[in-house]
Amino acid sequence: MGYSEISKAAIFVGILQLILIEFVVGRFVVEKNSLRVTSPDSIKGTHDSAIGNFGIPQYGGSMAGTVVYPKDNRKGCNNFGDSGISFKAKAGALPNFVLVDRGDCFFALKVWNAQNAGAAAVLVADNIDEALITMDSPEEERASAKYIANITIPSALIDKSFGEKLKSAVNGGDMVNVNLDWREAVPHPDDRVEYELWTNSNDECGVKCDMLMEFVKDFKGAAQILEKGGYTQFTPHYITWYCPQAFTISKQCKSQCINHGRYCAPDPEQDFSTGYEGKDVVLENLRQLCVFKVANETKKPWVWWDYVTDFQIRCPMKEKKYNKDCADGVIKSLGLDLKKIEKCMGNPETDSDNTVLKEEQDAQVGKGTRGDVTILPTLVVNNRQYRGKLEKGAVLKAICSGFEETTEPSVCLSDDVETNECLDNNGGCWQDRTANITACKDTFRGRVCECPLVNGVQFKGDGYNSCNASGPGRCKISNGGCWHENRNGITFSACVDNEEGKCSCPPGFKGDGIKSCEDIDECKEKKACQCPECSCKNTWGSYECSCSGELLYMKDHDTCISKRSTEVKSAWAAVWIILIGLAMAGGGAYLVYKYRLRTYMDSEIRAIMAQYMPLDSQNEVPNHVHEDHA
């Protein structure tokens, strides 16, 4: 049945990696820091240790501590807490540096377990006699990414013989005090630091790609301040491989390489039958290099940071936007010369060298004290490869340690980094110049493009190409982004002030309501004045109908009638109004008369009756005729 496409991709990626190793074999330089034993006297002295490529080394500083060699779990592959072991130092005591043996599990897992038990640093003793190597984080699945990303203590590898001396001293009951010193890990000859970042535009390669993208976004603000102030000279680089001559016409080479196999990158999904191809990554890497070159020519190299952060936000692989069209949109938004960038990229189909990528392959080979670049991503500061977690604070500390003492810029002395990127080309974000509204916002991480909140009205959009007012009150701000026009002192607007936030042309107009609303010609379209005697005249947003001669126009019935019949009807209407008024007046008078007459008669009858019989309201008249006398 043969290999699947995924198997073929994985094999070919392995071949490319072997080519890279062959290309740079013997050139890898281990970055070291000094480890000095201060007691006991029997092992006092200075030794080399290899800085781990995870955690946070204290570049520019030093740490003093006491070495602890655990009785159980000496390789550190298990949780120390399960054995009741704690390395937390007591109050007033030096912090504990845990010594563990190499073997059985990843270096990073050893350090993670020691950190959880309270260790301040970790020393890993080699188990074979060999030159020091760099402890790197493993290429693991996301299940282990959590502990790798959360290692915050420094670590170092020491050679086997020195490790045995430390173990003997600790087991013999001696207090072993050591000092880890990173002050000379990065050279600091002058008041400017040169540093470079070996990166990749692929955003779907797992944990390391996620870490790299997050770092670029977080470090952008500090990097741009350092570059604009002339404190640093930054250069981005991209690793590429070449395809063996025997495979240049294969499907694998054609899908992963450009310029006939000269510059290659692994397939992002390691599956040649689906998704993006390796050559897509090579082309975007080349484009980002050319963005830097063109920006550098205009004396604004820091724009590279804007491009790569905006590209990863706007053009991710997972949304199928990782392509030239999306990249061109980012380039235009930042005001860069697209034609110069395309000229810099050249033709990827030619059977010849690409000048830009050829320089990159040459730069991968170490020169002087700097070793070859084989780990991706890699940061090089003053020609020394940075080791440790790729995190803003740790990297900034490493860069700042490269300045000559007392020449550090203020950004190295405070975490309160302020940027003013919105002042230059509005940071490439959306803006409404008329209303003086912008989506550009300066933060300590650099500028971000977020639609603003203005006078209680929230704008919605991507922040780069568009922001539209939404919700009640939106029409008060630039007419909610809708069409509007003023004619003869009257303003016509397509904005509808509701939650939906739609733009709808007003009555008498037609269009999309955003860019245009055209006046409807009701006369021409036969929507008004349809009676034979009618004549129609179109006006802005409305129309007027009239009738010829002695005729009058009745709008409700869309018809013309005679003025004379109108006058006769008006006269009869007046007569009827008068008659109805007289009738109502007579009826009212009769009712008043009847009411008053009846009231008068009732009072007269009551007076007459009162003379002949007592009423209930009168007192009884006394009768003396039948009164007896004694």
XYZ file of C-alpha atoms in Angstrom:
630
model
C 0.000 0.000 0.000
C 2.985 2.367 0.529
C 3.522 5.339 2.776
C 0.770 7.872 3.434
C 1.300 11.508 2.516
C 1.806 12.318 6.207
C 4.506 9.662 6.531
C 6.241 10.963 3.423
C 6.098 14.503 4.763
C 7.536 13.462 8.123
C 10.363 11.557 6.421
C 11.172 14.473 4.161
C 11.146 16.908 7.079
C 13.633 14.591 8.779
C 15.818 14.687 5.673
C 15.756 18.488 5.664
C 16.718 18.574 9.327
C 19.621 16.175 8.693
C 20.755 18.454 5.879
C 20.750 21.395 8.287
C 22.741 19.417 10.860
C 25.230 18.386 8.180
C 25.392 21.984 7.003
C 26.318 23.330 10.446
C 27.848 20.304 12.173
C 30.576 21.163 14.634
C 29.677 24.862 14.693
C 27.214 24.881 17.618
C 28.479 27.014 20.500
C 27.263 26.386 24.040
C 26.529 29.613 25.898
C 27.952 29.498 29.409
C 27.872 31.352 32.669
C 30.271 31.268 35.573
C 29.671 29.095 38.640
C 31.937 29.897 41.583
C 32.147 27.731 44.735
C 32.816 29.862 47.801
C 32.860 27.024 50.385
C 34.121 24.534 51.476
C 37.779 25.278 50.767
C 38.360 21.774 49.367
C 36.377 22.523 46.179
C 36.551 26.328 46.146
C 37.020 27.750 42.659
C 35.330 28.848 39.418
C 33.757 26.467 36.899
C 31.770 26.709 33.667
C 28.122 25.783 33.419
C 25.874 25.654 30.340
C 22.821 27.936 30.532
C 19.527 26.090 30.033
C 17.377 27.182 27.103
C 14.262 27.557 29.295
C 13.472 29.302 32.553
C 14.750 32.821 33.207
C 18.521 33.296 33.618
C 19.418 36.444 35.550
C 21.364 38.152 32.752
C 23.484 41.005 34.068
C 23.215 39.759 37.646
C 24.215 36.943 39.959
C 22.694 34.628 42.576
C 24.177 33.088 45.706
C 22.801 29.911 47.230
C 23.382 26.628 49.034
C 23.593 23.351 47.103
C 21.095 20.641 48.106
C 21.361 17.052 46.842
C 18.141 15.144 47.636
C 18.285 11.679 49.178
C 15.371 10.437 47.064
C 14.272 11.181 43.507
C 17.818 12.271 42.651
C 17.081 12.502 38.921
C 14.132 14.794 39.631
C 11.765 12.957 37.316
C 9.028 12.658 39.949
C 7.183 15.195 42.046
C 9.278 15.925 45.161
C 6.136 16.707 47.110
C 5.073 13.074 46.885
C 8.117 12.209 49.008
C 7.539 15.078 51.426
C 10.634 16.936 50.196
C 10.713 20.748 50.225
C 13.534 23.032 49.105
C 12.067 26.271 50.441
C 14.724 28.203 52.329
C 14.132 29.240 55.916
C 13.893 32.907 56.814
C 17.305 34.571 56.698
C 18.994 31.626 54.972
C 20.458 31.524 51.466
C 18.136 30.100 48.774
C 18.568 26.454 47.841
C 20.104 25.349 44.521
C 18.982 21.767 43.867
C 21.505 19.363 42.327
C 19.942 16.559 40.262
C 21.387 13.855 38.027
C 20.936 13.705 34.276
C 18.852 10.887 32.760
C 15.441 9.169 32.519
C 13.404 12.313 31.703
C 13.586 15.718 30.048
C 15.781 18.462 31.510
C 12.779 20.794 31.672
C 10.739 18.308 33.731
C 13.551 18.030 36.309
C 13.631 21.811 36.691
C 9.840 22.044 36.872
C 9.612 19.500 39.686
C 12.379 21.254 41.654
C 10.724 24.648 41.169
C 7.434 23.313 42.529
C 9.286 22.107 45.625
C 10.726 25.575 46.299
C 14.125 25.502 44.545
C 15.646 28.847 43.553
C 17.839 27.312 40.816
C 18.711 23.869 39.462
C 22.098 22.331 38.651
C 22.013 19.209 36.468
C 25.077 16.951 36.763
C 26.028 15.208 33.529
C 26.204 11.421 33.668
C 28.899 10.989 30.997
C 32.280 12.614 30.388
C 31.707 15.035 27.528
C 31.835 18.715 26.628
C 28.966 20.790 28.012
C 25.796 20.885 25.926
C 22.780 23.200 25.942
C 19.718 21.872 27.761
C 16.793 22.620 25.445
C 13.063 22.336 26.002
C 11.597 19.173 24.428
C 9.503 19.048 21.282
C 6.455 17.881 23.215
C 2.739 17.923 22.735
C 0.598 20.607 24.322
C 0.037 18.426 27.382
C 3.557 19.305 28.568
C 3.561 22.875 27.256
C 2.136 24.217 30.511
C 5.103 23.391 32.723
C 7.660 24.426 30.064
C 6.068 27.857 29.696
C 5.822 28.328 33.472
C 9.424 27.585 34.449
C 10.714 30.807 35.986
C 13.925 29.736 37.756
C 17.364 29.484 36.081
C 19.106 26.183 35.427
C 22.531 25.047 34.252
C 24.304 21.851 33.232
C 27.641 21.039 34.888
C 30.130 18.382 33.781
C 30.297 14.960 35.415
C 33.559 15.405 37.379
C 32.489 18.691 38.942
C 29.102 17.208 39.793
C 30.766 14.321 41.631
C 32.763 16.794 43.742
C 29.607 18.667 44.724
C 27.801 15.439 45.661
C 30.704 14.210 47.801
C 30.887 17.509 49.680
C 27.124 17.617 50.375
C 26.992 13.925 51.383
C 29.986 14.540 53.659
C 28.044 17.124 55.635
C 29.718 20.248 54.235
C 27.755 23.378 53.548
C 28.351 24.019 49.835
C 27.821 27.649 48.870
C 27.960 28.675 45.219
C 27.479 31.824 43.186
C 25.833 31.736 39.747
C 27.080 34.699 37.719
C 25.527 35.885 34.431
C 27.219 39.303 34.364
C 29.637 38.259 31.631
C 27.208 36.003 29.754
C 26.543 38.883 27.325
C 29.401 41.201 26.276
C 28.762 44.887 27.057
C 31.413 46.941 25.274
C 29.547 50.167 24.493
C 26.299 52.144 24.705
C 24.567 50.314 21.827
C 23.382 46.713 21.717
C 23.204 44.713 18.498
C 20.735 41.857 18.604
C 18.973 39.608 16.119
C 15.967 37.297 16.272
C 15.876 34.076 14.268
C 12.174 33.577 13.747
C 9.550 32.032 11.480
C 6.219 33.153 10.001
C 4.615 29.719 10.439
C 1.969 30.106 13.174
C 0.807 26.474 13.290
C 3.950 24.583 14.333
C 2.958 23.929 17.931
C 4.132 25.175 21.307
C 7.282 26.943 20.138
C 5.407 28.861 17.416
C 2.797 29.973 19.950
C 5.556 31.109 22.313
C 7.326 32.995 19.512
C 4.160 34.785 18.350
C 3.300 35.807 21.902
C 6.825 37.113 22.486
C 6.861 39.227 19.305
C 3.530 40.791 20.273
C 4.581 41.504 23.876
C 8.116 42.720 23.123
C 7.182 45.004 20.233
C 6.691 48.163 22.319
C 10.028 47.896 24.131
C 11.855 46.930 20.921
C 10.529 49.961 19.063
C 11.447 52.372 21.846
C 14.993 50.996 21.958
C 15.313 51.192 18.173
C 13.825 54.681 17.799
C 16.138 55.991 20.514
C 19.193 54.592 18.761
C 19.990 52.340 21.723
C 19.860 49.116 19.710
C 20.393 47.785 16.226
C 17.944 44.982 15.522
C 17.994 42.507 12.617
C 15.456 39.727 11.945
C 16.568 36.440 10.380
C 14.836 33.347 9.018
C 16.176 29.798 8.775
C 15.803 27.935 5.460
C 17.034 24.558 4.200
C 18.041 23.368 0.749
C 16.723 20.336 -1.061
C 19.245 17.647 -2.143
C 19.988 17.712 -5.869
C 18.569 14.229 -6.320
C 15.132 15.317 -5.006
C 14.650 18.740 -6.653
C 12.052 17.458 -9.126
C 10.142 15.439 -6.518
C 6.687 16.430 -5.309
C 8.088 16.981 -1.820
C 10.719 19.488 -2.974
C 8.349 21.308 -5.300
C 5.789 21.782 -2.513
C 8.298 22.853 0.146
C 10.905 24.821 -1.816
C 11.330 27.797 -4.126
C 14.049 28.624 -6.668
C 14.351 24.953 -7.702
C 15.046 23.515 -4.268
C 17.478 26.159 -3.022
C 15.292 27.458 -0.154
C 12.892 25.180 1.698
C 10.727 24.986 4.817
C 8.882 21.965 6.232
C 5.225 21.469 5.353
C 3.208 23.178 8.178
C 0.851 20.209 8.580
C 3.460 17.601 7.543
C 0.865 16.483 4.998
C 1.468 17.219 1.314
C -2.154 16.558 0.386
C -3.833 19.309 2.417
C -3.433 22.784 3.878
C -0.513 25.095 3.285
C 2.798 24.060 1.752
C 6.345 24.655 2.920
C 6.977 27.058 0.055
C 4.136 29.255 1.360
C 6.134 29.674 4.571
C 9.359 30.391 2.645
C 7.619 33.097 0.590
C 6.166 34.799 3.683
C 9.553 34.598 5.422
C 11.072 36.264 2.353
C 8.358 38.925 2.358
C 9.020 39.742 6.020
C 12.749 40.062 5.301
C 11.988 42.475 2.469
C 9.599 44.442 4.696
C 12.516 44.959 7.074
C 14.893 45.953 4.270
C 12.479 48.483 2.751
C 11.583 49.894 6.186
C 15.288 50.121 7.041
C 15.927 52.095 3.846
C 13.375 54.669 5.013
C 15.125 54.876 8.417
C 12.200 53.150 10.135
C 13.337 49.563 10.773
C 10.978 49.272 13.739
C 8.005 49.008 11.331
C 8.973 45.331 10.941
C 7.512 44.697 14.412
C 4.216 46.270 13.319
C 4.064 44.157 10.192
C 4.725 40.779 11.829
C 2.287 41.402 14.700
C -0.430 42.679 12.375
C 0.133 39.795 9.956
C -0.268 37.168 12.667
C -3.500 38.848 13.835
C -5.020 39.499 10.423
C -3.654 36.608 8.346
C -3.552 33.398 10.457
C -3.303 29.973 8.853
C -6.247 28.625 10.814
C -8.528 31.209 9.155
C -7.119 30.460 5.684
C -5.831 34.040 5.351
C -2.115 33.244 5.243
C -1.618 34.545 1.684
C -0.280 37.369 -0.486
C -3.539 39.337 -0.652
C -3.795 39.570 3.134
C -0.086 40.420 3.419
C -0.453 43.206 0.832
C -3.304 44.678 2.872
C -1.088 44.832 5.965
C 1.757 46.406 3.952
C -0.532 49.110 2.545
C -2.013 49.899 5.961
C 1.502 50.613 7.271
C 2.346 52.938 4.384
C 5.164 50.776 2.989
C 6.119 50.695 -0.695
C 4.558 47.483 -2.019
C 6.401 47.620 -5.352
C 9.796 47.854 -3.650
C 8.962 44.855 -1.482
C 7.879 42.791 -4.490
C 11.069 43.773 -6.334
C 13.117 42.728 -3.299
C 11.423 39.314 -3.229
C 12.274 38.537 -6.846
C 10.936 35.582 -8.829
C 10.627 32.363 -6.777
C 10.310 30.226 -9.927
C 13.742 30.995 -11.383
C 16.571 28.453 -11.300
C 18.966 30.875 -9.628
C 19.954 32.240 -6.233
C 17.744 34.678 -4.354
C 20.055 37.367 -2.980
C 18.099 37.895 0.239
C 17.692 34.215 1.149
C 21.273 33.412 0.147
C 22.463 35.967 2.707
C 20.236 34.306 5.304
C 21.728 30.871 4.703
C 25.225 32.337 4.954
C 24.295 34.078 8.212
C 23.171 30.784 9.772
C 26.817 29.741 9.917
C 28.461 31.109 13.049
C 31.307 33.571 12.790
C 33.795 34.397 15.506
C 32.516 33.569 18.960
C 28.918 33.075 17.806
C 27.901 29.532 16.968
C 25.636 28.325 14.194
C 21.926 28.873 14.636
C 20.233 25.488 14.952
C 17.496 26.167 17.513
C 14.361 28.008 16.380
C 13.591 30.555 17.695
C 16.979 31.956 18.727
C 17.869 35.399 20.038
C 21.449 36.630 19.598
C 22.600 39.566 21.756
C 25.984 41.196 21.066
C 26.963 38.091 19.075
C 26.039 35.703 21.935
C 23.054 33.380 21.730
C 20.466 34.077 24.402
C 19.464 31.102 26.515
C 16.286 31.009 28.529
C 12.585 31.590 28.190
C 11.574 33.811 25.280
C 9.642 36.244 27.454
C 9.559 40.042 27.436
C 11.033 40.681 30.877
C 13.768 38.071 30.571
C 14.816 39.148 27.059
C 14.776 42.827 27.999
C 17.058 42.039 30.924
C 19.449 40.182 28.596
C 19.511 43.062 26.106
C 19.990 45.641 28.851
C 22.929 43.652 30.232
C 24.621 44.264 26.881
C 24.955 47.998 27.537
C 28.086 49.411 29.057
C 27.446 50.216 32.711
C 25.729 53.573 33.373
C 24.683 53.853 29.693
C 21.437 51.872 29.995
C 18.362 53.662 28.607
C 15.437 54.391 30.908
C 13.468 51.438 29.501
C 16.013 49.192 31.227
C 15.414 50.871 34.556
C 11.626 50.774 34.560
C 8.883 48.463 33.339
C 6.664 51.453 32.620
C 7.225 51.584 28.873
C 5.309 54.223 26.962
C 5.039 54.381 23.182
C 3.955 57.044 20.724
C 3.395 54.881 17.672
C 0.002 56.423 16.908
C 1.717 59.699 16.018
C 3.348 58.096 12.975
C 0.922 57.157 10.179
C -1.702 56.562 12.869
C 0.031 53.255 13.568
C -1.519 51.760 10.419
C -4.935 51.703 12.132
C -8.362 52.946 11.024
C -9.174 56.606 11.564
C -11.882 59.159 10.767
C -10.021 62.403 10.118
C -13.212 64.464 9.922
C -14.453 63.436 13.369
C -10.884 63.083 14.743
C -11.525 59.479 15.821
C -8.913 56.726 15.670
C -8.627 53.018 16.481
C -4.945 53.424 17.380
C -4.158 53.050 21.065
C -0.700 53.262 22.645
C 0.038 50.731 25.392
C 3.153 49.584 27.182
C 3.227 46.633 24.747
C 3.168 48.880 21.715
C 0.222 50.178 19.771
C -2.928 48.138 19.217
C -5.707 48.728 16.678
C -9.026 48.563 18.576
C -12.264 50.295 17.614
C -12.876 53.071 20.195
C -15.680 54.040 22.562
C -16.681 57.663 21.846
C -19.227 59.548 24.003
C -20.872 56.297 25.056
C -21.063 54.968 21.491
C -19.059 51.805 20.776
C -17.444 51.448 17.374
C -17.201 47.914 15.981
C -14.873 46.491 13.329
C -11.401 45.002 12.862
C -9.654 48.238 13.864
C -7.498 48.198 10.746
C -9.798 48.698 7.762
C -13.072 49.700 9.377
C -14.807 50.833 12.567
C -18.529 51.610 12.528
C -20.573 53.252 15.280
C -23.111 50.880 16.823
C -26.166 51.291 19.056
C -28.268 54.279 20.169
C -26.685 57.683 19.661
C -24.491 56.516 16.819
C -26.000 59.007 14.342
C -24.609 61.883 16.385
C -21.055 60.781 15.545
C -20.185 61.257 11.888
C -23.720 60.169 10.969
C -22.877 56.651 12.107
C -20.623 56.173 9.094
C -23.633 56.443 6.794
C -24.255 58.619 3.748
C -25.408 62.179 4.363
C -25.737 65.369 2.342
C -26.937 68.904 2.874
C -29.161 70.674 0.300
C -30.776 74.077 0.730
C -30.170 74.041 4.470
C -31.759 70.601 4.894
C -29.613 67.583 5.878
C -30.527 64.189 4.511
C -28.988 61.156 6.268
C -29.123 57.372 5.824
C -28.340 56.748 9.489
C -31.024 54.969 11.520
C -30.505 55.421 15.260
C -31.171 51.905 16.545
C -29.366 48.870 17.924
C -28.989 47.224 14.518
C -26.743 50.007 13.307
C -27.838 49.795 9.695
C -27.645 52.510 7.077
C -30.862 52.946 5.084
C -31.482 55.622 2.458
C -34.310 58.015 3.465
C -37.633 58.135 1.540
C -37.116 59.465 -1.954
C -33.593 58.013 -2.243
C -32.043 54.695 -3.248
C -28.552 53.236 -2.698
C -26.457 51.259 -0.208
C -26.857 53.938 2.474
C -23.129 53.908 3.236
C -21.312 55.351 0.257
C -24.229 56.775 -1.693
C -27.937 57.520 -1.814
C -29.257 58.703 -5.168
C -32.325 60.854 -5.559
C -35.235 58.841 -7.009
C -36.812 60.544 -10.045
C -40.454 59.763 -9.248
C -41.580 61.567 -12.407
C -39.345 59.580 -14.726
C -40.086 56.285 -13.006
C -43.893 56.994 -13.189
C -44.299 56.734 -9.414
C -46.310 59.979 -9.103
C -48.685 62.352 -11.016
C -50.278 59.638 -13.162
C -53.587 61.403 -14.082
C -53.882 62.605 -17.718
C -54.104 66.291 -16.792
C -51.179 66.079 -14.298
C -47.689 67.438 -14.861
C -44.708 66.270 -12.699
C -41.545 68.066 -11.520
C -38.770 66.249 -9.617
C -37.129 67.962 -6.602
C -34.263 66.857 -4.257
C -35.674 63.979 -2.252
C -39.262 64.600 -3.361
C -41.499 65.738 -6.265
C -44.230 68.306 -7.129
C -47.426 67.691 -9.104
C -49.564 70.363 -10.785
C -52.575 70.587 -13.139
C -53.042 72.712 -16.215
C -55.571 75.542 -16.629
C -58.351 75.938 -14.054
C -57.718 72.525 -12.520
C -56.466 71.776 -8.998
C -54.343 68.695 -8.005
C -55.725 66.357 -5.318
C -52.666 64.467 -3.953
C -54.616 61.883 -1.983
C -56.504 60.791 -5.099
C -53.777 61.628 -7.646
C -56.295 63.523 -9.803
C -57.152 66.999 -11.074
C -60.505 68.728 -10.381
C -62.113 71.989 -11.563
C -61.700 75.110 -9.460
C -65.450 76.079 -10.141
C -66.795 72.800 -8.817
C -64.542 73.297 -5.903
C -66.005 76.779 -5.320
C -69.638 75.510 -5.603
C -68.912 72.732 -3.212
C -67.300 75.213 -0.876
C -70.417 77.517 -1.039
C -72.863 74.694 -0.277
C -70.588 73.596 2.489
C -70.765 77.120 3.959
C -74.594 77.135 3.730
C -74.883 73.849 5.482
C -72.516 75.011 8.164
C -74.662 78.105 8.786
C -77.949 76.122 8.926
C -76.460 73.595 11.267
C -75.178 76.421 13.448
C -78.635 78.120 13.629
C -80.310 74.825 14.502
C -77.858 74.174 17.265
C -78.346 77.736 18.653
C -82.173 77.398 18.638
C -82.070 74.078 20.363
C -79.801 75.464 23.037
C -82.068 78.466 23.668
C -85.121 76.220 23.990
C -83.403 74.039 26.552
C -82.401 77.088 28.609
C -85.914 78.548 28.468
C -87.536 75.259 29.484
C -85.209 74.826 32.416
C -85.752 78.341 33.807
C -89.606 78.193 33.386
C -89.893 74.940 35.239
C -87.732 76.219 38.067
C -89.987 79.320 38.438
C -93.259 77.261 38.498
C -91.908 74.928 41.146
C -91.104 77.801 43.507
C -94.604 79.396 43.047
C -96.432 76.137 43.798
C -94.388 75.598 46.951
C -95.293 79.107 48.220
C -99.040 78.554 47.707
C -99.049 75.159 49.377
C -97.216 76.546 52.372
C -100.190 78.738 53.191
C -102.635 75.805 53.663
C -100.597 72.977 55.170
C -97.442 72.667 57.213
C -94.465 71.471 55.359
C -91.783 69.160 56.672
C -89.428 72.060 56.880
C -91.802 74.184 59.068
C -92.345 73.920 62.911
C -95.753 72.483 64.066
C -98.356 75.214 65.062
C -99.508 74.710 68.750
C -103.269 73.993 69.383
C -104.757 75.668 72.661
C -108.429 74.778 72.222
C -108.331 71.462 73.991
C -105.868 72.442 76.714
C -107.291 71.606 80.262
C -107.106 74.145 83.077
C -106.821 73.008 86.659
